Amino acid sequence: MYRAVFLDRDGVINEEVNLLTEIKQVKILPNVVKAIKILKDLGFYIIVITNQPQVARGLLRESDVRNINNYIKKLLSRKGAKIDAIYYCPHHPEKHHQDIKPELLKYRIECDCRKPNIGMLKKAEKKFNLNFKECYFIGDKSVDIQTGKNAGCKTILLKTGYGGKDKKYDVEPDFVCDDLYEASKIIEKEVKKIKAVIIAGGRGERLRPLTDTLPKPMLPIGGKPILEHQIELLKKYGVKDIIICGYYLFDKIKKYFSDGKKFGVNIIYCEEKEPLDTGGALKNAQPFITNTSFVLYGDTMLNMDLNKLLAFHKNKGGLLTVVLHETDHPEDSDLVEIDKNNRIIKIYKKPHKKIKTNLAKSSVYVLEKKIFNLIPSKRHSFHSTDLPKIIKKYRVYGYVTNEFLKDVGTFDRYEMINKIYLSKQKSLI
Ligand SMILES: [Mg+2]
Ligand SMILES: [Zn+2]
């Protein structure tokens, strides 16, 4: 799923004039081009949503509206600011006038597209496969903010145009900005916050029958799902935007955590249509990843200093940092060889022969967005195909730690982790 910034047209992109009927009245507001470029670079679709009741009033034809829309689109795209779609509502619900021309009656209806209804957004949602929760609605009237709220988008009121003075709807926007440029900078800041991707797929074959009714990440440790422990850890280090990828019994996870508010975080879900491996899961989450991100596997209990890990990653400046730990079950782990600068030079996939190193690849990563360009498709195996290629060409580092980090892969390990947790031999979280 993807995300979009919905823009109102008049008073947001172009100067608000009382009645815009001709293209010569179109004046693009300052810095709109710059703002749209920023938003496009962040991976947003730019979709304009505008009420044009002048059509219903007989002051404009639909073809005039389309001409003006196309003209605005052209003006912007010439300067490198692409608008992906413009939706307009030509309707108005008033019917009591006696003098409505018969050909206009079709526009005098209670439609589902006139803002604050979300008919136009729904169309865009379908066409662009959008996740409203990750979308923004930007407008200059309270009706725009109400529309955004009705769809569950984040909302930004601009001081350009009406600047919210219409006061028709009593709604609080999430942000108020001087203009579209300032709004784009706020969105940039929001999306560049460090995020975490939790890969919560996997059937958990070896933990049957426990995993017949619960996905592995929902198995309790000390009475709480593993996933909840992870979310608490992330929150402790200020990572509040979490993307959970999954397939198997995914509804159980969604139901438990919902939007994350109860746990003090924001969660979005990337549901797989078929079970995917790490590469596929990451590829699915790609539209939501704009910067450096943590990646965790949902079956790992860990208590790590994430700030230290992040500082290591930033200092090394690699594309990817893989957390490594000395394993007590090397035969059952992917082992890793690093050089004296901690750069990963070789990975030994299990099953493998006895090898000198006992540094095991854990399921905690820090990655840069650029790595997605090196994962070719959703049907690829990240660990056996992509990663070995990536370490040859790019800098991938191993962060060696003895902090608590154990995967709940088998009954024995699950039991052991529960024991450790309950006896508080290690303070987990
Ligand atoms: Mg407006
Ligand atoms: Zn309409």
Coordinates of C-alpha atoms and ligand atoms in Angstrom, one line a residue:
M1 CA 0.0 0.0 0.0
Y2 CA 1.1 3.5 -0.7
R3 CA 0.6 7.0 0.6
A4 CA -0.6 10.3 -0.8
V5 CA -0.8 13.9 0.1
F6 CA -4.3 15.2 -0.7
L7 CA -4.4 18.8 -1.6
D8 CA -7.3 21.1 -1.8
R9 CA -6.9 23.3 -4.9
D10 CA -8.0 26.9 -4.5
G11 CA -6.1 28.7 -1.7
V12 CA -3.6 25.9 -1.4
I13 CA -2.0 25.5 -4.9
N14 CA -3.4 28.6 -6.6
E15 CA -4.6 31.9 -5.3
E16 CA -8.1 31.9 -4.0
V17 CA -10.3 34.1 -6.2
N18 CA -14.0 34.6 -5.8
L19 CA -14.9 32.8 -8.9
L20 CA -12.3 31.0 -11.0
T21 CA -13.7 30.6 -14.5
E22 CA -10.7 31.3 -16.8
I23 CA -7.2 30.0 -16.9
K24 CA -5.8 33.6 -16.9
Q25 CA -7.0 33.9 -13.3
V26 CA -4.8 31.1 -12.2
K27 CA -1.9 32.2 -10.1
I28 CA 0.2 29.5 -8.5
L29 CA 1.1 30.4 -4.9
P30 CA 4.8 30.9 -4.0
N31 CA 6.9 27.8 -3.2
V32 CA 4.2 25.4 -4.3
V33 CA 6.5 23.8 -6.8
K34 CA 9.2 23.4 -4.2
A35 CA 6.7 21.9 -1.8
I36 CA 5.4 19.3 -4.3
K37 CA 8.9 18.3 -5.2
I38 CA 9.7 17.6 -1.6
L39 CA 6.6 15.5 -1.1
K40 CA 7.2 13.6 -4.4
D41 CA 10.8 12.8 -3.3
L42 CA 9.4 11.4 0.0
G43 CA 7.3 8.9 -2.1
F44 CA 3.9 10.5 -1.8
Y45 CA 1.3 10.6 -4.6
I46 CA 0.0 14.1 -5.0
I47 CA -3.7 14.1 -5.4
V48 CA -5.9 17.2 -5.7
I49 CA -9.4 17.1 -4.2
T50 CA -11.6 20.0 -5.0
N51 CA -15.3 21.0 -4.7
Q52 CA -16.5 22.9 -7.8
P53 CA -20.1 23.6 -7.0
Q54 CA -20.0 26.4 -9.6
V55 CA -20.9 23.7 -12.1
A56 CA -24.2 22.9 -10.3
R57 CA -24.8 26.6 -10.1
G58 CA -24.4 27.0 -13.8
L59 CA -21.4 29.3 -13.6
L60 CA -19.0 26.8 -15.1
R61 CA -19.2 23.7 -17.3
E62 CA -17.5 20.5 -16.3
S63 CA -15.2 21.0 -19.3
D64 CA -14.2 24.4 -17.9
V65 CA -13.2 22.8 -14.6
R66 CA -11.2 20.1 -16.4
N67 CA -9.5 22.8 -18.5
I68 CA -8.5 24.8 -15.5
N69 CA -7.3 21.6 -13.7
N70 CA -5.2 20.5 -16.7
Y71 CA -3.7 24.0 -16.9
I72 CA -2.7 23.9 -13.3
K73 CA -1.2 20.5 -13.8
K74 CA 0.7 21.6 -16.8
L75 CA 2.0 24.8 -15.1
L76 CA 3.4 22.7 -12.3
S77 CA 4.7 19.8 -14.2
R78 CA 6.7 22.2 -16.5
K79 CA 8.6 23.1 -13.3
G80 CA 9.1 19.6 -12.3
A81 CA 6.2 19.3 -9.8
K82 CA 4.0 16.4 -10.9
I83 CA 0.4 16.1 -9.8
D84 CA -0.8 12.5 -10.0
A85 CA -4.5 13.1 -10.2
I86 CA -7.2 15.8 -9.7
Y87 CA -10.6 14.8 -8.6
Y88 CA -13.4 17.4 -8.5
C89 CA -17.0 17.4 -7.3
P90 CA -19.4 19.4 -9.6
H91 CA -22.4 18.9 -7.3
H92 CA -24.4 21.0 -4.9
P93 CA -27.2 19.7 -2.7
E94 CA -29.5 22.8 -2.9
K95 CA -32.7 22.0 -4.8
H96 CA -35.1 24.7 -3.6
H97 CA -34.3 27.3 -6.3
Q98 CA -37.1 27.5 -8.8
D99 CA -34.9 28.8 -11.6
I100 CA -32.5 25.8 -11.9
K101 CA -32.0 25.0 -15.5
P102 CA -33.1 21.5 -16.4
E103 CA -29.7 20.5 -17.6
L104 CA -28.3 21.3 -14.2
L105 CA -30.7 19.2 -12.2
K106 CA -28.3 16.2 -12.4
Y107 CA -25.8 18.2 -10.4
R108 CA -28.2 19.2 -7.7
I109 CA -27.9 16.1 -5.7
E110 CA -26.7 14.9 -2.3
C111 CA -23.5 13.2 -3.6
D112 CA -20.9 11.3 -1.8
C113 CA -18.0 13.2 -3.3
R114 CA -18.6 16.7 -2.1
K115 CA -16.2 17.5 0.7
P116 CA -16.4 16.7 3.6
N117 CA -17.6 13.4 2.1
I118 CA -14.8 11.2 1.1
G119 CA -16.0 9.8 -2.2
M120 CA -13.2 11.4 -4.2
L121 CA -10.6 10.0 -1.7
K122 CA -12.2 6.6 -1.9
K123 CA -11.7 6.6 -5.7
A124 CA -8.0 7.6 -5.2
E125 CA -7.6 4.9 -2.6
K126 CA -8.7 2.3 -5.0
K127 CA -6.7 3.6 -7.9
F128 CA -3.4 4.2 -6.0
N129 CA -3.8 1.5 -3.4
L130 CA -3.6 3.9 -0.5
N131 CA -3.4 3.6 3.2
F132 CA -5.4 6.6 4.5
K133 CA -3.6 6.5 7.9
E134 CA -0.4 7.3 6.2
C135 CA -1.9 10.1 4.0
Y136 CA -2.2 13.8 4.7
F137 CA -5.0 16.1 3.8
I138 CA -3.9 19.7 3.3
G139 CA -6.4 22.5 2.9
D140 CA -7.3 26.1 3.7
K141 CA -10.9 25.6 4.9
S142 CA -12.3 23.7 7.9
V143 CA -14.2 21.5 5.4
D144 CA -10.8 20.2 4.2
I145 CA -9.7 19.3 7.7
Q146 CA -13.1 17.6 8.3
T147 CA -12.6 15.6 5.0
G148 CA -9.2 14.5 6.1
K149 CA -10.5 13.5 9.5
N150 CA -13.4 11.6 8.0
A151 CA -11.0 9.5 6.0
G152 CA -8.6 9.0 8.9
C153 CA -5.8 11.0 7.3
K154 CA -3.5 13.4 9.1
T155 CA -4.5 17.0 8.5
I156 CA -2.8 20.3 7.9
L157 CA -4.5 23.6 7.8
L158 CA -2.8 26.4 5.8
K159 CA -2.9 30.1 6.5
T160 CA -3.1 30.8 2.7
G161 CA -6.5 31.2 1.0
Y162 CA -9.3 31.2 3.7
G163 CA -6.8 30.2 6.3
G164 CA -9.5 28.3 8.2
K165 CA -11.6 31.4 8.7
D166 CA -14.7 29.7 7.1
K167 CA -15.1 28.0 10.5
K168 CA -17.9 25.8 9.1
Y169 CA -16.7 22.7 10.9
D170 CA -15.4 22.6 14.4
V171 CA -12.3 20.5 13.9
E172 CA -8.7 20.7 15.0
P173 CA -6.1 20.1 12.4
D174 CA -3.0 18.1 13.4
F175 CA -0.8 21.0 12.2
V176 CA -1.3 24.6 11.1
C177 CA 1.3 26.0 8.6
D178 CA 1.9 29.3 6.9
D179 CA 1.9 27.7 3.4
L180 CA 2.3 24.5 1.5
Y181 CA 6.0 24.7 1.7
E182 CA 6.0 24.7 5.5
A183 CA 3.6 21.8 5.4
S184 CA 5.9 19.9 3.2
K185 CA 8.8 20.4 5.6
I186 CA 6.6 19.2 8.5
I187 CA 5.7 16.1 6.6
E188 CA 9.3 15.5 5.7
K189 CA 10.3 15.7 9.4
E190 CA 7.4 13.3 10.3
V191 CA 8.3 10.7 7.8
K192 CA 12.0 10.8 8.4
K193 CA 11.6 9.9 12.0
I194 CA 13.3 6.6 12.6
K195 CA 11.0 3.7 12.2
A196 CA 10.9 0.0 12.9
V197 CA 9.8 -2.8 10.7
I198 CA 8.8 -6.0 12.5
I199 CA 8.6 -9.1 10.4
A200 CA 5.9 -11.2 12.0
G201 CA 5.3 -13.8 9.3
G202 CA 6.4 -17.4 9.6
R203 CA 4.3 -20.4 10.4
G204 CA 6.4 -21.5 13.5
E205 CA 6.3 -25.1 12.3
R206 CA 8.6 -26.2 15.1
L207 CA 6.4 -24.8 17.8
R208 CA 3.3 -26.6 16.8
P209 CA 0.7 -27.1 18.3
L210 CA 1.3 -23.8 20.1
T211 CA 1.4 -22.0 16.8
D212 CA -1.7 -23.6 15.5
T213 CA -3.8 -20.9 17.1
L214 CA -1.3 -18.2 17.7
P215 CA 1.3 -16.7 15.4
K216 CA 4.8 -17.1 16.8
P217 CA 5.2 -13.3 17.7
M218 CA 2.1 -13.6 19.9
L219 CA 3.5 -16.4 22.1
P220 CA 3.6 -15.1 25.6
I221 CA 6.7 -14.5 27.6
G222 CA 5.9 -13.7 31.2
G223 CA 2.3 -13.3 30.2
K224 CA 2.9 -10.8 27.4
P225 CA 3.3 -11.5 23.6
I226 CA 6.9 -11.3 22.4
L227 CA 5.7 -8.6 20.0
E228 CA 4.6 -6.5 22.9
H229 CA 8.0 -6.8 24.6
Q230 CA 9.5 -5.6 21.3
I231 CA 7.1 -2.7 21.0
E232 CA 7.9 -1.6 24.6
L233 CA 11.6 -1.7 23.8
L234 CA 11.2 0.4 20.7
K235 CA 9.1 2.9 22.5
K236 CA 11.6 3.2 25.3
Y237 CA 14.2 4.3 22.6
G238 CA 11.7 6.7 21.0
V239 CA 10.8 4.6 18.0
K240 CA 7.1 5.1 17.8
D241 CA 6.4 4.4 14.2
I242 CA 6.2 0.7 13.7
I243 CA 5.3 -1.3 10.6
I244 CA 4.3 -4.9 11.2
C245 CA 4.6 -7.3 8.2
G246 CA 2.9 -10.6 8.3
Y247 CA 0.6 -13.2 6.9
Y248 CA 0.0 -16.2 9.1
L249 CA -2.9 -15.6 11.6
F250 CA -2.2 -11.9 11.0
D251 CA -5.7 -10.9 12.3
K252 CA -4.7 -12.0 15.8
I253 CA -1.8 -9.5 15.8
K254 CA -4.0 -6.7 14.3
K255 CA -6.7 -7.3 16.8
Y256 CA -4.4 -7.2 19.8
F257 CA -2.4 -4.1 18.9
S258 CA -4.8 -2.3 16.6
D259 CA -3.4 1.2 15.7
G260 CA -0.9 1.0 18.6
K261 CA -2.3 3.9 20.5
K262 CA -3.0 1.8 23.6
F263 CA 0.7 1.0 23.6
G264 CA 1.9 4.5 23.0
V265 CA 3.0 3.9 19.4
N266 CA 1.7 4.1 15.8
I267 CA 1.4 0.8 14.1
I268 CA 0.6 0.2 10.4
Y269 CA 0.3 -3.3 9.0
C270 CA 1.6 -4.7 5.7
E271 CA -0.4 -7.8 5.1
E272 CA 1.0 -10.3 2.7
K273 CA -1.3 -12.0 0.1
E274 CA 0.9 -15.0 0.3
P275 CA 3.7 -15.8 2.8
L276 CA 6.8 -13.9 1.9
D277 CA 10.3 -14.1 3.1
T278 CA 12.3 -11.2 4.5
G279 CA 13.0 -9.6 1.2
G280 CA 9.4 -9.8 0.2
A281 CA 8.2 -8.4 3.5
L282 CA 10.6 -5.5 3.3
K283 CA 9.7 -4.8 -0.3
N284 CA 6.0 -4.6 0.9
A285 CA 7.0 -2.2 3.6
Q286 CA 9.1 -0.1 1.3
P287 CA 6.6 2.7 0.6
F288 CA 6.5 3.5 4.3
I289 CA 10.3 3.5 4.9
T290 CA 11.8 6.9 4.2
N291 CA 15.0 6.8 6.1
T292 CA 17.1 4.7 8.5
S293 CA 15.0 1.9 10.0
F294 CA 15.3 -0.9 12.5
V295 CA 14.2 -4.3 11.4
L296 CA 13.3 -7.0 13.9
Y297 CA 11.9 -10.4 13.6
G298 CA 8.8 -11.0 15.6
D299 CA 10.0 -14.1 17.2
T300 CA 13.0 -12.6 19.0
M301 CA 13.2 -11.6 22.6
L302 CA 15.7 -8.9 23.1
N303 CA 16.9 -6.2 25.4
M304 CA 19.4 -4.0 23.6
D305 CA 20.5 -0.5 23.8
L306 CA 19.1 0.7 20.5
N307 CA 20.8 4.1 20.7
K308 CA 24.2 2.4 20.8
L309 CA 23.3 0.2 17.9
L310 CA 22.1 3.2 15.9
A311 CA 25.2 5.2 16.7
F312 CA 27.4 2.3 15.5
H313 CA 25.4 2.1 12.3
K314 CA 25.7 5.9 11.6
N315 CA 29.4 5.9 12.5
K316 CA 30.2 3.1 10.1
G317 CA 28.0 4.6 7.4
G318 CA 27.1 1.3 5.8
L319 CA 24.0 0.3 4.0
L320 CA 23.1 -2.2 6.6
T321 CA 24.2 -3.2 10.1
V322 CA 23.4 -6.8 11.2
V323 CA 23.5 -7.5 14.9
L324 CA 25.7 -10.4 15.7
H325 CA 26.0 -12.5 18.8
E326 CA 28.0 -15.4 20.0
T327 CA 25.6 -18.3 19.7
D328 CA 25.3 -21.4 21.8
H329 CA 23.7 -23.3 18.9
P330 CA 26.1 -22.5 15.9
E331 CA 24.9 -25.6 14.0
D332 CA 21.4 -24.2 13.9
S333 CA 22.4 -20.6 13.0
D334 CA 23.6 -18.5 10.1
L335 CA 27.2 -17.7 10.9
V336 CA 29.1 -14.6 9.9
E337 CA 32.7 -13.7 9.4
I338 CA 33.8 -10.1 9.9
D339 CA 37.0 -8.2 9.3
K340 CA 38.8 -6.1 11.8
N341 CA 36.6 -3.1 10.9
N342 CA 33.5 -5.2 11.6
R343 CA 32.7 -5.3 7.9
I344 CA 30.9 -8.6 7.1
I345 CA 32.9 -10.6 4.6
K346 CA 31.1 -13.9 4.5
I347 CA 27.9 -15.5 5.6
Y348 CA 27.5 -19.2 6.2
K349 CA 23.9 -20.2 5.8
K350 CA 22.6 -23.1 7.8
P351 CA 23.0 -26.0 7.4
H352 CA 26.8 -25.7 7.2
K353 CA 29.9 -27.6 8.3
K354 CA 31.7 -26.8 11.5
I355 CA 33.2 -23.3 11.1
K356 CA 35.7 -21.4 13.3
T357 CA 33.4 -18.4 13.9
N358 CA 30.5 -18.7 16.3
L359 CA 29.2 -15.2 15.5
A360 CA 25.6 -15.7 14.6
K361 CA 23.5 -13.5 12.5
S362 CA 20.6 -12.3 14.7
S363 CA 17.4 -11.0 13.4
V364 CA 18.0 -7.4 14.3
Y365 CA 19.1 -5.0 11.6
V366 CA 19.5 -1.3 10.9
L367 CA 19.2 -0.4 7.3
E368 CA 19.2 2.5 5.0
K369 CA 16.4 3.1 2.5
K370 CA 18.8 2.7 -0.4
I371 CA 19.0 -1.1 0.2
F372 CA 15.6 -1.5 -1.3
N373 CA 17.0 -0.8 -4.7
L374 CA 19.1 -3.9 -4.3
I375 CA 16.2 -6.2 -3.5
P376 CA 14.8 -6.9 -6.9
S377 CA 11.4 -8.4 -6.2
K378 CA 9.0 -9.7 -3.7
R379 CA 9.6 -13.3 -4.8
H380 CA 13.2 -13.2 -3.9
S381 CA 15.1 -14.8 -1.1
F382 CA 16.8 -12.0 0.8
H383 CA 19.0 -14.2 2.9
S384 CA 20.3 -16.7 0.3
T385 CA 20.2 -14.6 -2.9
D386 CA 20.3 -10.8 -2.1
L387 CA 22.4 -10.5 1.0
P388 CA 25.4 -12.5 -0.2
K389 CA 25.5 -10.3 -3.3
I390 CA 25.1 -7.1 -1.3
I391 CA 28.0 -7.8 1.1
K392 CA 30.3 -8.2 -1.9
K393 CA 29.6 -4.9 -3.4
Y394 CA 28.4 -2.7 -0.5
R395 CA 29.4 -2.1 3.1
V396 CA 27.5 -4.2 5.5
Y397 CA 28.7 -4.2 9.1
G398 CA 28.3 -6.6 12.0
Y399 CA 27.5 -5.2 15.4
V400 CA 28.8 -7.7 17.9
T401 CA 27.0 -7.7 21.3
N402 CA 26.3 -9.9 24.2
E403 CA 23.1 -8.1 25.1
F404 CA 20.1 -10.3 25.6
L405 CA 18.9 -11.5 22.2
K406 CA 17.3 -14.9 21.7
D407 CA 14.9 -16.2 19.1
V408 CA 12.0 -18.4 20.1
G409 CA 12.6 -21.0 17.4
T410 CA 12.0 -24.2 19.2
F411 CA 10.1 -25.5 22.3
D412 CA 13.3 -25.7 24.3
R413 CA 14.3 -22.2 23.5
Y414 CA 10.8 -20.9 24.2
E415 CA 10.8 -22.6 27.5
M416 CA 14.2 -21.4 28.4
I417 CA 13.4 -17.8 27.6
N418 CA 10.3 -17.9 29.7
K419 CA 12.3 -19.3 32.5
I420 CA 15.0 -16.6 32.2
Y421 CA 12.3 -14.0 32.1
L422 CA 10.4 -15.3 35.1
S423 CA 13.6 -15.7 37.2
K424 CA 14.8 -12.3 36.1
Q425 CA 18.3 -13.7 35.5
K426 CA 18.4 -11.0 32.8
S427 CA 16.2 -8.0 33.1
L428 CA 14.2 -8.1 29.9
I429 CA 13.0 -4.7 29.1
Ligands
MG1 MG -9.6 26.0 -0.8
ZN2 ZN -20.2 15.4 -5.7

